[in-house]
Short mmCIF file of C-alpha atoms in Angstrom, two decimals:
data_model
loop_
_atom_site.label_atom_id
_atom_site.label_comp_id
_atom_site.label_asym_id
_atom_site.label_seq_id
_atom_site.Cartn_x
_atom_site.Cartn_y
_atom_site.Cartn_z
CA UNK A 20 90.57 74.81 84.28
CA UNK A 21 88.34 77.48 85.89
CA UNK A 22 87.41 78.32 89.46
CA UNK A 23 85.27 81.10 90.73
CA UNK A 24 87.42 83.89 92.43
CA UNK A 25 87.67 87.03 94.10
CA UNK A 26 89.00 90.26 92.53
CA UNK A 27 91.31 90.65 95.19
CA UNK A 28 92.76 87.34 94.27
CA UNK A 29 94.35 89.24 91.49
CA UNK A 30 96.55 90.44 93.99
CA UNK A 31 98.21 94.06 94.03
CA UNK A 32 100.06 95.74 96.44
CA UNK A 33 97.48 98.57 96.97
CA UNK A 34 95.39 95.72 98.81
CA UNK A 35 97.44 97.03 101.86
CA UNK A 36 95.27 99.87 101.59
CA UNK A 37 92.47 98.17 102.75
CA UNK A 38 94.00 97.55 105.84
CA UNK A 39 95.24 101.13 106.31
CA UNK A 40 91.34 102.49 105.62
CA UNK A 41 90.47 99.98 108.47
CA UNK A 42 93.18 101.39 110.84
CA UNK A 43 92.62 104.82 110.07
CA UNK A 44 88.89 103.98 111.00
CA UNK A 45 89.91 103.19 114.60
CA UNK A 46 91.37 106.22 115.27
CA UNK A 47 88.75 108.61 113.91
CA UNK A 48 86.37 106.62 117.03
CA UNK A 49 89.65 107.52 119.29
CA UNK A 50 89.32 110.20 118.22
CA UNK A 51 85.81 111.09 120.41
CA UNK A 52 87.15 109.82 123.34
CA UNK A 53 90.77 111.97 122.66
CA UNK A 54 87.96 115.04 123.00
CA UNK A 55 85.05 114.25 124.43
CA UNK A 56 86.59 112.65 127.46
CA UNK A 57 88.66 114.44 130.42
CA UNK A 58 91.97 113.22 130.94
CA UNK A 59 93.68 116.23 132.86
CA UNK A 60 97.31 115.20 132.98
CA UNK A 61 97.98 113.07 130.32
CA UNK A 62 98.36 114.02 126.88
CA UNK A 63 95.91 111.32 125.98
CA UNK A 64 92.59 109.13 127.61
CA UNK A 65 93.70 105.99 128.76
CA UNK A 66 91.27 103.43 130.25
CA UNK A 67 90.96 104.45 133.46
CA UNK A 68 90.04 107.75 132.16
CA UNK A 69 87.68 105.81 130.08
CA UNK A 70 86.21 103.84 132.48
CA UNK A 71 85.67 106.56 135.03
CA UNK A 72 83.50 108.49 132.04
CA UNK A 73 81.54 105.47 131.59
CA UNK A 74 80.53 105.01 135.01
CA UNK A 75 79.64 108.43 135.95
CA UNK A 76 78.53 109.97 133.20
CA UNK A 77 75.65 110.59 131.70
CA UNK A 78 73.59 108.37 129.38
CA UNK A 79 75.10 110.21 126.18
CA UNK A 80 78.55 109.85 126.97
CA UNK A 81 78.18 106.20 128.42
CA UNK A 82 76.64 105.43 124.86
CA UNK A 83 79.42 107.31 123.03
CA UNK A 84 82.47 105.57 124.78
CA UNK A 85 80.61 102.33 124.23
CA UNK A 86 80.01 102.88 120.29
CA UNK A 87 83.94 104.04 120.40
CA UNK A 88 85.44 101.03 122.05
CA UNK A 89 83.46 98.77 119.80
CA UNK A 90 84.43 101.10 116.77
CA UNK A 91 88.50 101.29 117.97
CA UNK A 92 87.88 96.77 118.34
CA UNK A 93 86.56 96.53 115.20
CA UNK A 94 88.33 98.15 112.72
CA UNK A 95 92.05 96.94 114.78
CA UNK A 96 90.85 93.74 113.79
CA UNK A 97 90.38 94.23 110.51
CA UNK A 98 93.32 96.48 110.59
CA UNK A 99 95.29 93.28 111.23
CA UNK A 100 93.02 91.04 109.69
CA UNK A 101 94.06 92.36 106.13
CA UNK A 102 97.62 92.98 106.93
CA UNK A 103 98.24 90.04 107.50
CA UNK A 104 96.16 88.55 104.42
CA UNK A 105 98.53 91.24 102.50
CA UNK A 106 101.50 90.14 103.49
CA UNK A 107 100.94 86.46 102.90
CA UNK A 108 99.76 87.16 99.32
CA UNK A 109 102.77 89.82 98.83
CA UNK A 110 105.18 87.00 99.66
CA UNK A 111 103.60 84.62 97.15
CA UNK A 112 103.22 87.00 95.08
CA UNK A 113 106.86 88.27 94.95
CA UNK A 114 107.75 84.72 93.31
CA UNK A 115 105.54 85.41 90.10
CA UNK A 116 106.52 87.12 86.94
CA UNK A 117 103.74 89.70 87.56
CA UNK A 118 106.03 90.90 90.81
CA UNK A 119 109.03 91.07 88.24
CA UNK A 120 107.18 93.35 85.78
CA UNK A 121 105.63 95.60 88.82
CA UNK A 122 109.32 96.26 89.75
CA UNK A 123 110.44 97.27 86.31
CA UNK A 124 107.32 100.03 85.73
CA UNK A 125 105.91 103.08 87.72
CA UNK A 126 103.97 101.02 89.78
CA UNK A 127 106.92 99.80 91.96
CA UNK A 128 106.14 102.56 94.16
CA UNK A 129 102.64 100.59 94.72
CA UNK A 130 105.20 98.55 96.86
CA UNK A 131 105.62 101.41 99.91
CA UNK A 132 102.03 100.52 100.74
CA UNK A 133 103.55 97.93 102.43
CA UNK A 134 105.50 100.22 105.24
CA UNK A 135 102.06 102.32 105.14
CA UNK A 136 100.18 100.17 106.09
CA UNK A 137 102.34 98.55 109.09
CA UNK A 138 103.19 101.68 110.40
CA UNK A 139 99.04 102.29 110.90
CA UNK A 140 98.87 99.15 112.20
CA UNK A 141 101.52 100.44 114.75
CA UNK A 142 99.72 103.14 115.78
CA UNK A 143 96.31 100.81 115.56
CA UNK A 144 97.95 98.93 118.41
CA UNK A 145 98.97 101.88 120.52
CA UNK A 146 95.26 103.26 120.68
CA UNK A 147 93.96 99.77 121.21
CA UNK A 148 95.99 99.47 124.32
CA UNK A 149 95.35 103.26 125.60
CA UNK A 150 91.55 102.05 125.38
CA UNK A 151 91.26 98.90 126.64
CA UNK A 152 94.49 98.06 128.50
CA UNK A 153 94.23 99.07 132.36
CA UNK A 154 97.94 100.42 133.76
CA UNK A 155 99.08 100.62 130.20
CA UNK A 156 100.15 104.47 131.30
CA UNK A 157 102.19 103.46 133.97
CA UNK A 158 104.94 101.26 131.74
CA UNK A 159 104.49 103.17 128.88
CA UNK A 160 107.89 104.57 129.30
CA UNK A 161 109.23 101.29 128.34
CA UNK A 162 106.98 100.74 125.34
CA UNK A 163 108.21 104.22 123.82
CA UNK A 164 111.63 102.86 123.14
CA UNK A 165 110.21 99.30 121.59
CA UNK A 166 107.67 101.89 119.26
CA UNK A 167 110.50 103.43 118.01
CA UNK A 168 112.69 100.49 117.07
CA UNK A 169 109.49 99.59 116.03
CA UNK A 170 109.06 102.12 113.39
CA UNK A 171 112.71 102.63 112.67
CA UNK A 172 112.31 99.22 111.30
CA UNK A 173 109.62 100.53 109.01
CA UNK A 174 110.83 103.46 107.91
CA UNK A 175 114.33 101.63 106.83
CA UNK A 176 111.90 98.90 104.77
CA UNK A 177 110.25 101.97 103.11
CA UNK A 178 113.36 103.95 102.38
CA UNK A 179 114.77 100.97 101.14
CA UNK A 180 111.89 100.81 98.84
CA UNK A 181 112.16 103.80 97.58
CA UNK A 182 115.51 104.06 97.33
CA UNK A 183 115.38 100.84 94.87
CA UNK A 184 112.87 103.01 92.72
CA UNK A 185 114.88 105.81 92.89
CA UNK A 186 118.10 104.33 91.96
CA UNK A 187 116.70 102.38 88.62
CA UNK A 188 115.10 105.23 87.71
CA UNK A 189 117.69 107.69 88.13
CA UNK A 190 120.71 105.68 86.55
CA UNK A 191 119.11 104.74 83.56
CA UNK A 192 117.31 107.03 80.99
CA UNK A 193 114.17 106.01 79.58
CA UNK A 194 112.84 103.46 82.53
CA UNK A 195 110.40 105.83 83.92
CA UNK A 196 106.90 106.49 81.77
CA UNK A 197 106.53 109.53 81.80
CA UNK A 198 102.67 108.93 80.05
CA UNK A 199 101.91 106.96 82.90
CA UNK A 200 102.43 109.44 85.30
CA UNK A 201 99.37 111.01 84.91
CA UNK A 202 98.10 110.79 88.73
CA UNK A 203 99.34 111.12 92.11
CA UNK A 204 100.02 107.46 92.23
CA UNK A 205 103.80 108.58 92.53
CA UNK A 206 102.58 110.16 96.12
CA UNK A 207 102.57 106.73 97.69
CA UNK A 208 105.90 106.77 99.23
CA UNK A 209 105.69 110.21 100.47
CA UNK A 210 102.10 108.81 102.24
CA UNK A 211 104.10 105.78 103.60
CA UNK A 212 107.37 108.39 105.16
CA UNK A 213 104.39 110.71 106.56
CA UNK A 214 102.78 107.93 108.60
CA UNK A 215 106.75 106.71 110.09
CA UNK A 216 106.89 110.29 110.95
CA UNK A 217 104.00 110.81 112.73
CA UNK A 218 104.49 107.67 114.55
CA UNK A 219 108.47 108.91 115.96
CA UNK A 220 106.18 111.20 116.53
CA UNK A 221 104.24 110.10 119.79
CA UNK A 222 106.89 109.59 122.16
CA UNK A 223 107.95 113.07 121.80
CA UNK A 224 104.22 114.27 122.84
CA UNK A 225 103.97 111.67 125.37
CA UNK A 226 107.13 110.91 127.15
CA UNK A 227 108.75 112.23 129.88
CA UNK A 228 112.15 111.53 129.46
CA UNK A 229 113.92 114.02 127.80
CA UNK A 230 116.09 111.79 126.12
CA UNK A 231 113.47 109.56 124.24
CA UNK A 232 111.64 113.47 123.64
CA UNK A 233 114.79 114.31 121.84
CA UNK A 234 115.12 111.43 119.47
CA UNK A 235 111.81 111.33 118.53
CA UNK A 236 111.79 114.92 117.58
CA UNK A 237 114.71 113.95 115.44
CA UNK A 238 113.14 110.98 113.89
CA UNK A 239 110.13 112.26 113.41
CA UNK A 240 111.83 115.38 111.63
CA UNK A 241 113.45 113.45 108.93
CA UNK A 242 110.92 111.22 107.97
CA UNK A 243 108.32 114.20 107.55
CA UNK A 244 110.14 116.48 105.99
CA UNK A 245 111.55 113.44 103.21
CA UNK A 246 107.81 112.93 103.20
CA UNK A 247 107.33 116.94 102.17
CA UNK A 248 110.13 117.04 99.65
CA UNK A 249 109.18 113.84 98.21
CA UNK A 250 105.26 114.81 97.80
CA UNK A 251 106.28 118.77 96.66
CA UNK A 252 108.76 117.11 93.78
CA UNK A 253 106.44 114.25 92.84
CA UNK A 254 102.98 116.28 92.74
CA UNK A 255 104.90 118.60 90.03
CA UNK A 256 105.74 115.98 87.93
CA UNK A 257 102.78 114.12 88.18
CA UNK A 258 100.55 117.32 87.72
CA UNK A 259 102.45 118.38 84.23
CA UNK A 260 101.62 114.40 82.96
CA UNK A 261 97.96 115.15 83.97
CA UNK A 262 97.88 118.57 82.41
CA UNK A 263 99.27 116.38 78.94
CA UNK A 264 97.26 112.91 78.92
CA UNK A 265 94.56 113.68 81.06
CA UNK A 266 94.37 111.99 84.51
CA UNK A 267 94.50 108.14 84.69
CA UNK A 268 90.59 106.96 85.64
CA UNK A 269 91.37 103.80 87.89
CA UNK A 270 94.25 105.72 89.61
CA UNK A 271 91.66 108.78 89.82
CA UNK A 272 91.52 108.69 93.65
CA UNK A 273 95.02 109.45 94.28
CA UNK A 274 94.30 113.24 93.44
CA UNK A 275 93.18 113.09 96.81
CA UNK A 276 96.43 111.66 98.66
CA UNK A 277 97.86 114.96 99.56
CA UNK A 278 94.63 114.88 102.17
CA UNK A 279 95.99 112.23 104.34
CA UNK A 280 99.44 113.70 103.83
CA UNK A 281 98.04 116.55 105.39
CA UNK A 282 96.61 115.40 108.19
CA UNK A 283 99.30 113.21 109.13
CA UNK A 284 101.65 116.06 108.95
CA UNK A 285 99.72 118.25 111.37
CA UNK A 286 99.78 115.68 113.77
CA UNK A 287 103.24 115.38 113.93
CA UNK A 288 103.18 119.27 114.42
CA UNK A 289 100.56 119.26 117.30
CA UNK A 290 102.60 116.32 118.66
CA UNK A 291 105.92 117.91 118.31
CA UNK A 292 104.90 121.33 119.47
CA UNK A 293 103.27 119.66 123.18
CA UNK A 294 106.87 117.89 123.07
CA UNK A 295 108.73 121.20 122.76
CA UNK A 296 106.62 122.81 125.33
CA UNK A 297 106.52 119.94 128.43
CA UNK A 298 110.09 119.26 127.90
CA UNK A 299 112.22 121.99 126.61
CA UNK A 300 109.72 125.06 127.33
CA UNK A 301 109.16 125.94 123.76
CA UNK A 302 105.75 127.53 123.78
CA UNK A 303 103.63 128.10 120.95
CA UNK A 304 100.16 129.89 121.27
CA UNK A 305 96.70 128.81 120.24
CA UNK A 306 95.90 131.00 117.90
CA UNK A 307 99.32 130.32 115.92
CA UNK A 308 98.30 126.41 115.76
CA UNK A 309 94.81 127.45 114.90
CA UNK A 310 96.27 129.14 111.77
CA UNK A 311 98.57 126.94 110.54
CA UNK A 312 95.66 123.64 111.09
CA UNK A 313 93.65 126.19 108.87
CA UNK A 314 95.90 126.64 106.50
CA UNK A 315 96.31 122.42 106.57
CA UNK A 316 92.69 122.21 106.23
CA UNK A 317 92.42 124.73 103.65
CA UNK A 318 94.97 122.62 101.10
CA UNK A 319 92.72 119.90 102.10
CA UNK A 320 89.65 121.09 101.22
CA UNK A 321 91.16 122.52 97.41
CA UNK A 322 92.15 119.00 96.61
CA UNK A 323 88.80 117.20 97.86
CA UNK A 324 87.52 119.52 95.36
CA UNK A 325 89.73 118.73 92.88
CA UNK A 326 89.51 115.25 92.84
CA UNK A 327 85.71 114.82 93.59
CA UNK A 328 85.30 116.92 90.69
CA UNK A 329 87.26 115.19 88.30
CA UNK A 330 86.14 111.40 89.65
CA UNK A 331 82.54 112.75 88.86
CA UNK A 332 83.49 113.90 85.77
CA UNK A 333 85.37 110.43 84.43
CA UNK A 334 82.38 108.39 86.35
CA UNK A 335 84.42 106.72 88.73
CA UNK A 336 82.10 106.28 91.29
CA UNK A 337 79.43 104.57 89.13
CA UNK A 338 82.04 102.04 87.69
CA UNK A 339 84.44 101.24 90.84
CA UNK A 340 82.48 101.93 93.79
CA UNK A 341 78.55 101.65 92.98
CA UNK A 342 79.09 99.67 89.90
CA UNK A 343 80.70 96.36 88.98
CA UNK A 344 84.30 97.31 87.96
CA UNK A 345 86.75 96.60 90.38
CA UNK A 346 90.25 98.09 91.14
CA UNK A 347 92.63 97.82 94.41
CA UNK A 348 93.02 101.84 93.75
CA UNK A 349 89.86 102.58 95.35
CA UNK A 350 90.11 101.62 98.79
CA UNK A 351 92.72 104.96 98.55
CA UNK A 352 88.91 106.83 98.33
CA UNK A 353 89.00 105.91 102.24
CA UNK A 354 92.04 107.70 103.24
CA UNK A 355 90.81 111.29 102.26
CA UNK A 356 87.46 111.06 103.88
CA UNK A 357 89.23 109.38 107.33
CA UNK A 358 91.95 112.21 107.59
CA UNK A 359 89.63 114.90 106.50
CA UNK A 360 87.53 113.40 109.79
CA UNK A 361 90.40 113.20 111.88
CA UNK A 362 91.47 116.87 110.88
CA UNK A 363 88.44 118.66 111.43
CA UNK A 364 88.87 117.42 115.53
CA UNK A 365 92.14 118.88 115.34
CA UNK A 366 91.14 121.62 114.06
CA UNK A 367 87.55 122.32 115.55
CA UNK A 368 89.21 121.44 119.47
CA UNK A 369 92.81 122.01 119.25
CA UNK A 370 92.17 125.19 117.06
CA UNK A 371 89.13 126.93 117.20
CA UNK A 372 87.84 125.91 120.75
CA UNK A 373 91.89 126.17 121.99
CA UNK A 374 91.68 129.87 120.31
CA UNK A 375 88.55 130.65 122.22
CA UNK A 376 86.82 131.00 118.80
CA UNK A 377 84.63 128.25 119.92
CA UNK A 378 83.33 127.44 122.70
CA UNK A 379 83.49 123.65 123.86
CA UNK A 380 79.82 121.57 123.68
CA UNK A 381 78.76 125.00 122.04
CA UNK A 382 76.19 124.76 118.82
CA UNK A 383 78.45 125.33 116.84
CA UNK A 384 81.38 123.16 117.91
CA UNK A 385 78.29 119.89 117.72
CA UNK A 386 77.92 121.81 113.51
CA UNK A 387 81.85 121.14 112.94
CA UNK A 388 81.71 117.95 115.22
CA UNK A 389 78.85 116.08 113.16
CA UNK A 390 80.40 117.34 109.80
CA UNK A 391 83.37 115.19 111.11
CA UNK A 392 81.36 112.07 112.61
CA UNK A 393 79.61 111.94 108.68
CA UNK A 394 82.70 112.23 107.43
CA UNK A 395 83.56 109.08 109.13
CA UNK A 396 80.85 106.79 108.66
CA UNK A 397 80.48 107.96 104.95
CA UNK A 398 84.37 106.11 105.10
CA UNK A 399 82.64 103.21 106.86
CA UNK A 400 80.19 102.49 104.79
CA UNK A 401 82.09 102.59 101.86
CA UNK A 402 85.35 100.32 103.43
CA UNK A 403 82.31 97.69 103.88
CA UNK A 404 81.14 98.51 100.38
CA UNK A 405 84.91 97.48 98.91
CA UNK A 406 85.01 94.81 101.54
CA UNK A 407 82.25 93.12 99.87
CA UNK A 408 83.63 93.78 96.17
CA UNK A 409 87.33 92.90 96.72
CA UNK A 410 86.98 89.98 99.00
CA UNK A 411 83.64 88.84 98.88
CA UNK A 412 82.45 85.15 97.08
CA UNK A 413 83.67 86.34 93.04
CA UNK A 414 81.42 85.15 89.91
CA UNK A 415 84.00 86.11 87.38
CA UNK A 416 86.40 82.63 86.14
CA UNK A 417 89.62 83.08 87.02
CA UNK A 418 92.75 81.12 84.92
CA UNK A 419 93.83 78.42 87.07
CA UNK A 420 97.50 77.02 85.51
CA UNK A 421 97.53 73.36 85.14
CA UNK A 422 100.01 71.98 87.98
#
């Protein structure tokens, strides 16, 4: 028999991806009120901050912290929303045959998009809470601990992942295809470590206990640097399959991984450094982190290039996003365009307007600004787009197996 389905109901792992996009969307709106909104103290806004803005402010910023809180409540939901439709499909779907193959082929890696995209959801939470929850600030001391254990939980799940990978691989000759390596599909896990990091991350920007600082800065150390190593030895390898067999079209979009990496890595910096300097007096100066974000951006930038160019040139955007092909791979389109958003705050008010370059509400600073806010509803737009396709009413017959 036949029923009418839903291409996601050919489920992959990459579907996690669509609730990673989604997260990442609520913190490119946290991210306006992160700048745009005084919060002299306190590393970050938290609702009272908020809510003071709102109610003295001017009709601009009233209108901008209302379009963010709806922004940060609507993509948390669908942050969650799809994580938990992924992992109710991932544990039916690790009883199938089809779960078998995945984990004897490349694409077991696909399988660390699981960690990813809890550890956003993680964070998801945090900024939902710093916006919305009154007096969150004043037990948050107790809630760094609980984020850690948190994402220590994660992080083991992914390096157990990966370590699985790594250890069929690496014991016996001939498992790993070395024809299908021909796109940074391989980057996954070093995506999913990045994101742990960033998160062990936090508590060493934020806290005050010197303690929690310390482990943090630990944590956070190892799983970014694994994350560096692991991207540095995988983009080699993948790049010399490309360079044979051409790059693989429906895993096109990865070319443009290294962009989130990015990001997420200079967070953990910025995050890291303010640690460093509020608890053990380490001080950096502007103009060094205005540098290095450039250089960040800079890598960024080569590979947007990179990929966009080559998705033009195979068509992917005609077939997978505008047209009627479908494949889980795209919603990893949305990461680039979110952290390239994300980055250019970092990098326009933490760099440039830090530096002095800049000056803050300037002309310019509202030029780099909207580059970023396009940036961000171009990703919008086009997670609704492969809402619609992936998990939207199907017309193609899908093989039902007689019971």
């Amino acid at each position: 028999m036949t029923t009418l389905s839903r291409p996601a109901d050919s489920y992959s792992p990459l579907y996690f991806l669509a609730s990673l996009g989604a997260g990442g969307l609520s913190v490119t709106f946290f991210m306006w009120l992160f700048m745009w909104v005084p919060h002299a103290g306190i590393p970050v806004p938290t609702f009272e901050h908020i809510w003071a803005a709102l109610t003295t402010g001017g009709p601009l910023q009233q209108g901008m912290i209302l379009l963010a809180w709806a922004g940060i409540a609507t993509f948390v939901f669908l942050n969650l929303k799809y994580l938990i439709w992924n992992l109710r499909s991932f544990a039916r779907f690790r009883k199938t045959q089809a779960f078998e193959t995945l984990r004897n082929s490349n694409a077991e890696t696909t399988i660390t998009a699981m960690p990813l995209a809890m550890a956003m959801s993680i964070n998801g939470l945090f900024v939902a809470g710093l916006a919305f929850v009154p007096g969150l600030w004043s037990i948050v001391e107790y809630l760094f601990p609980l984020a850690m254990v948190a994402f220590g939980l994660v992080g083991l799940l992914a390096l157990n992942i990966i370590g699985d990978f790594l250890a069929r691989v690496l014991t016996k000759g001939g498992v790993f295809d070395m024809t299908a390596n021909n796109s940074f599909a391989q980057l996954l896990p070093a995506f999913a470590l990045s994101m742990v990091g960033v998160g062990f991350a936090a508590p060493a920007a934020m806290s005050h206990n010197t303690v929690t600082v310390g482990i943090a800065l630990v944590l956070s150390t190892f799983f970014s640097v694994a994350a560096a190593v692991y991207m540095i030895v995988a983009a080699i390898t993948a790049f010399n399959s490309m360079l044979h067999h051409g790059t693989a079209k429906e895993s096109g979009p990865t070319l443009m991984v290294i962009v989130p990496i990015m990001t997420i890595l200079a967070i953990t910096f910025l995050r890291q450094s303010h640690g460093l300097h509020a608890t053990f007096e380490v001080h950096g100066t502007p103009a060094e982190t205005m540098i290095f974000l450039s250089r960040l951006l800079t890598i960024q930038v080569i590979f947007l290039l990179l990929g966009g160019l080559v998705l033009r040139r195979q068509g992917y955007f005609a077939d997978f996003v505008l047209g009627s092909r479908t494949s889980p791979g795209s919603y990893a389109l949305v990461c680039p365009g979110v952290a390239l958003s994300v980055m250019l705050q970092f990098w326009l008010n933490k760099g440039l307007v830090a530096a002095g370059v800049v000056d803050k509400f300037s002309v310019a600073f509202w030029v780099v600004s909207a580059i970023a806010v396009v940036a961000q509803f171009l990703m919008i737009a086009l997670v609704f787009r492969l809402n619609r396709q992936h998990f939207g009413k199907g017309n193609q017959p899908l093989a039902v197996p007689a019971e």
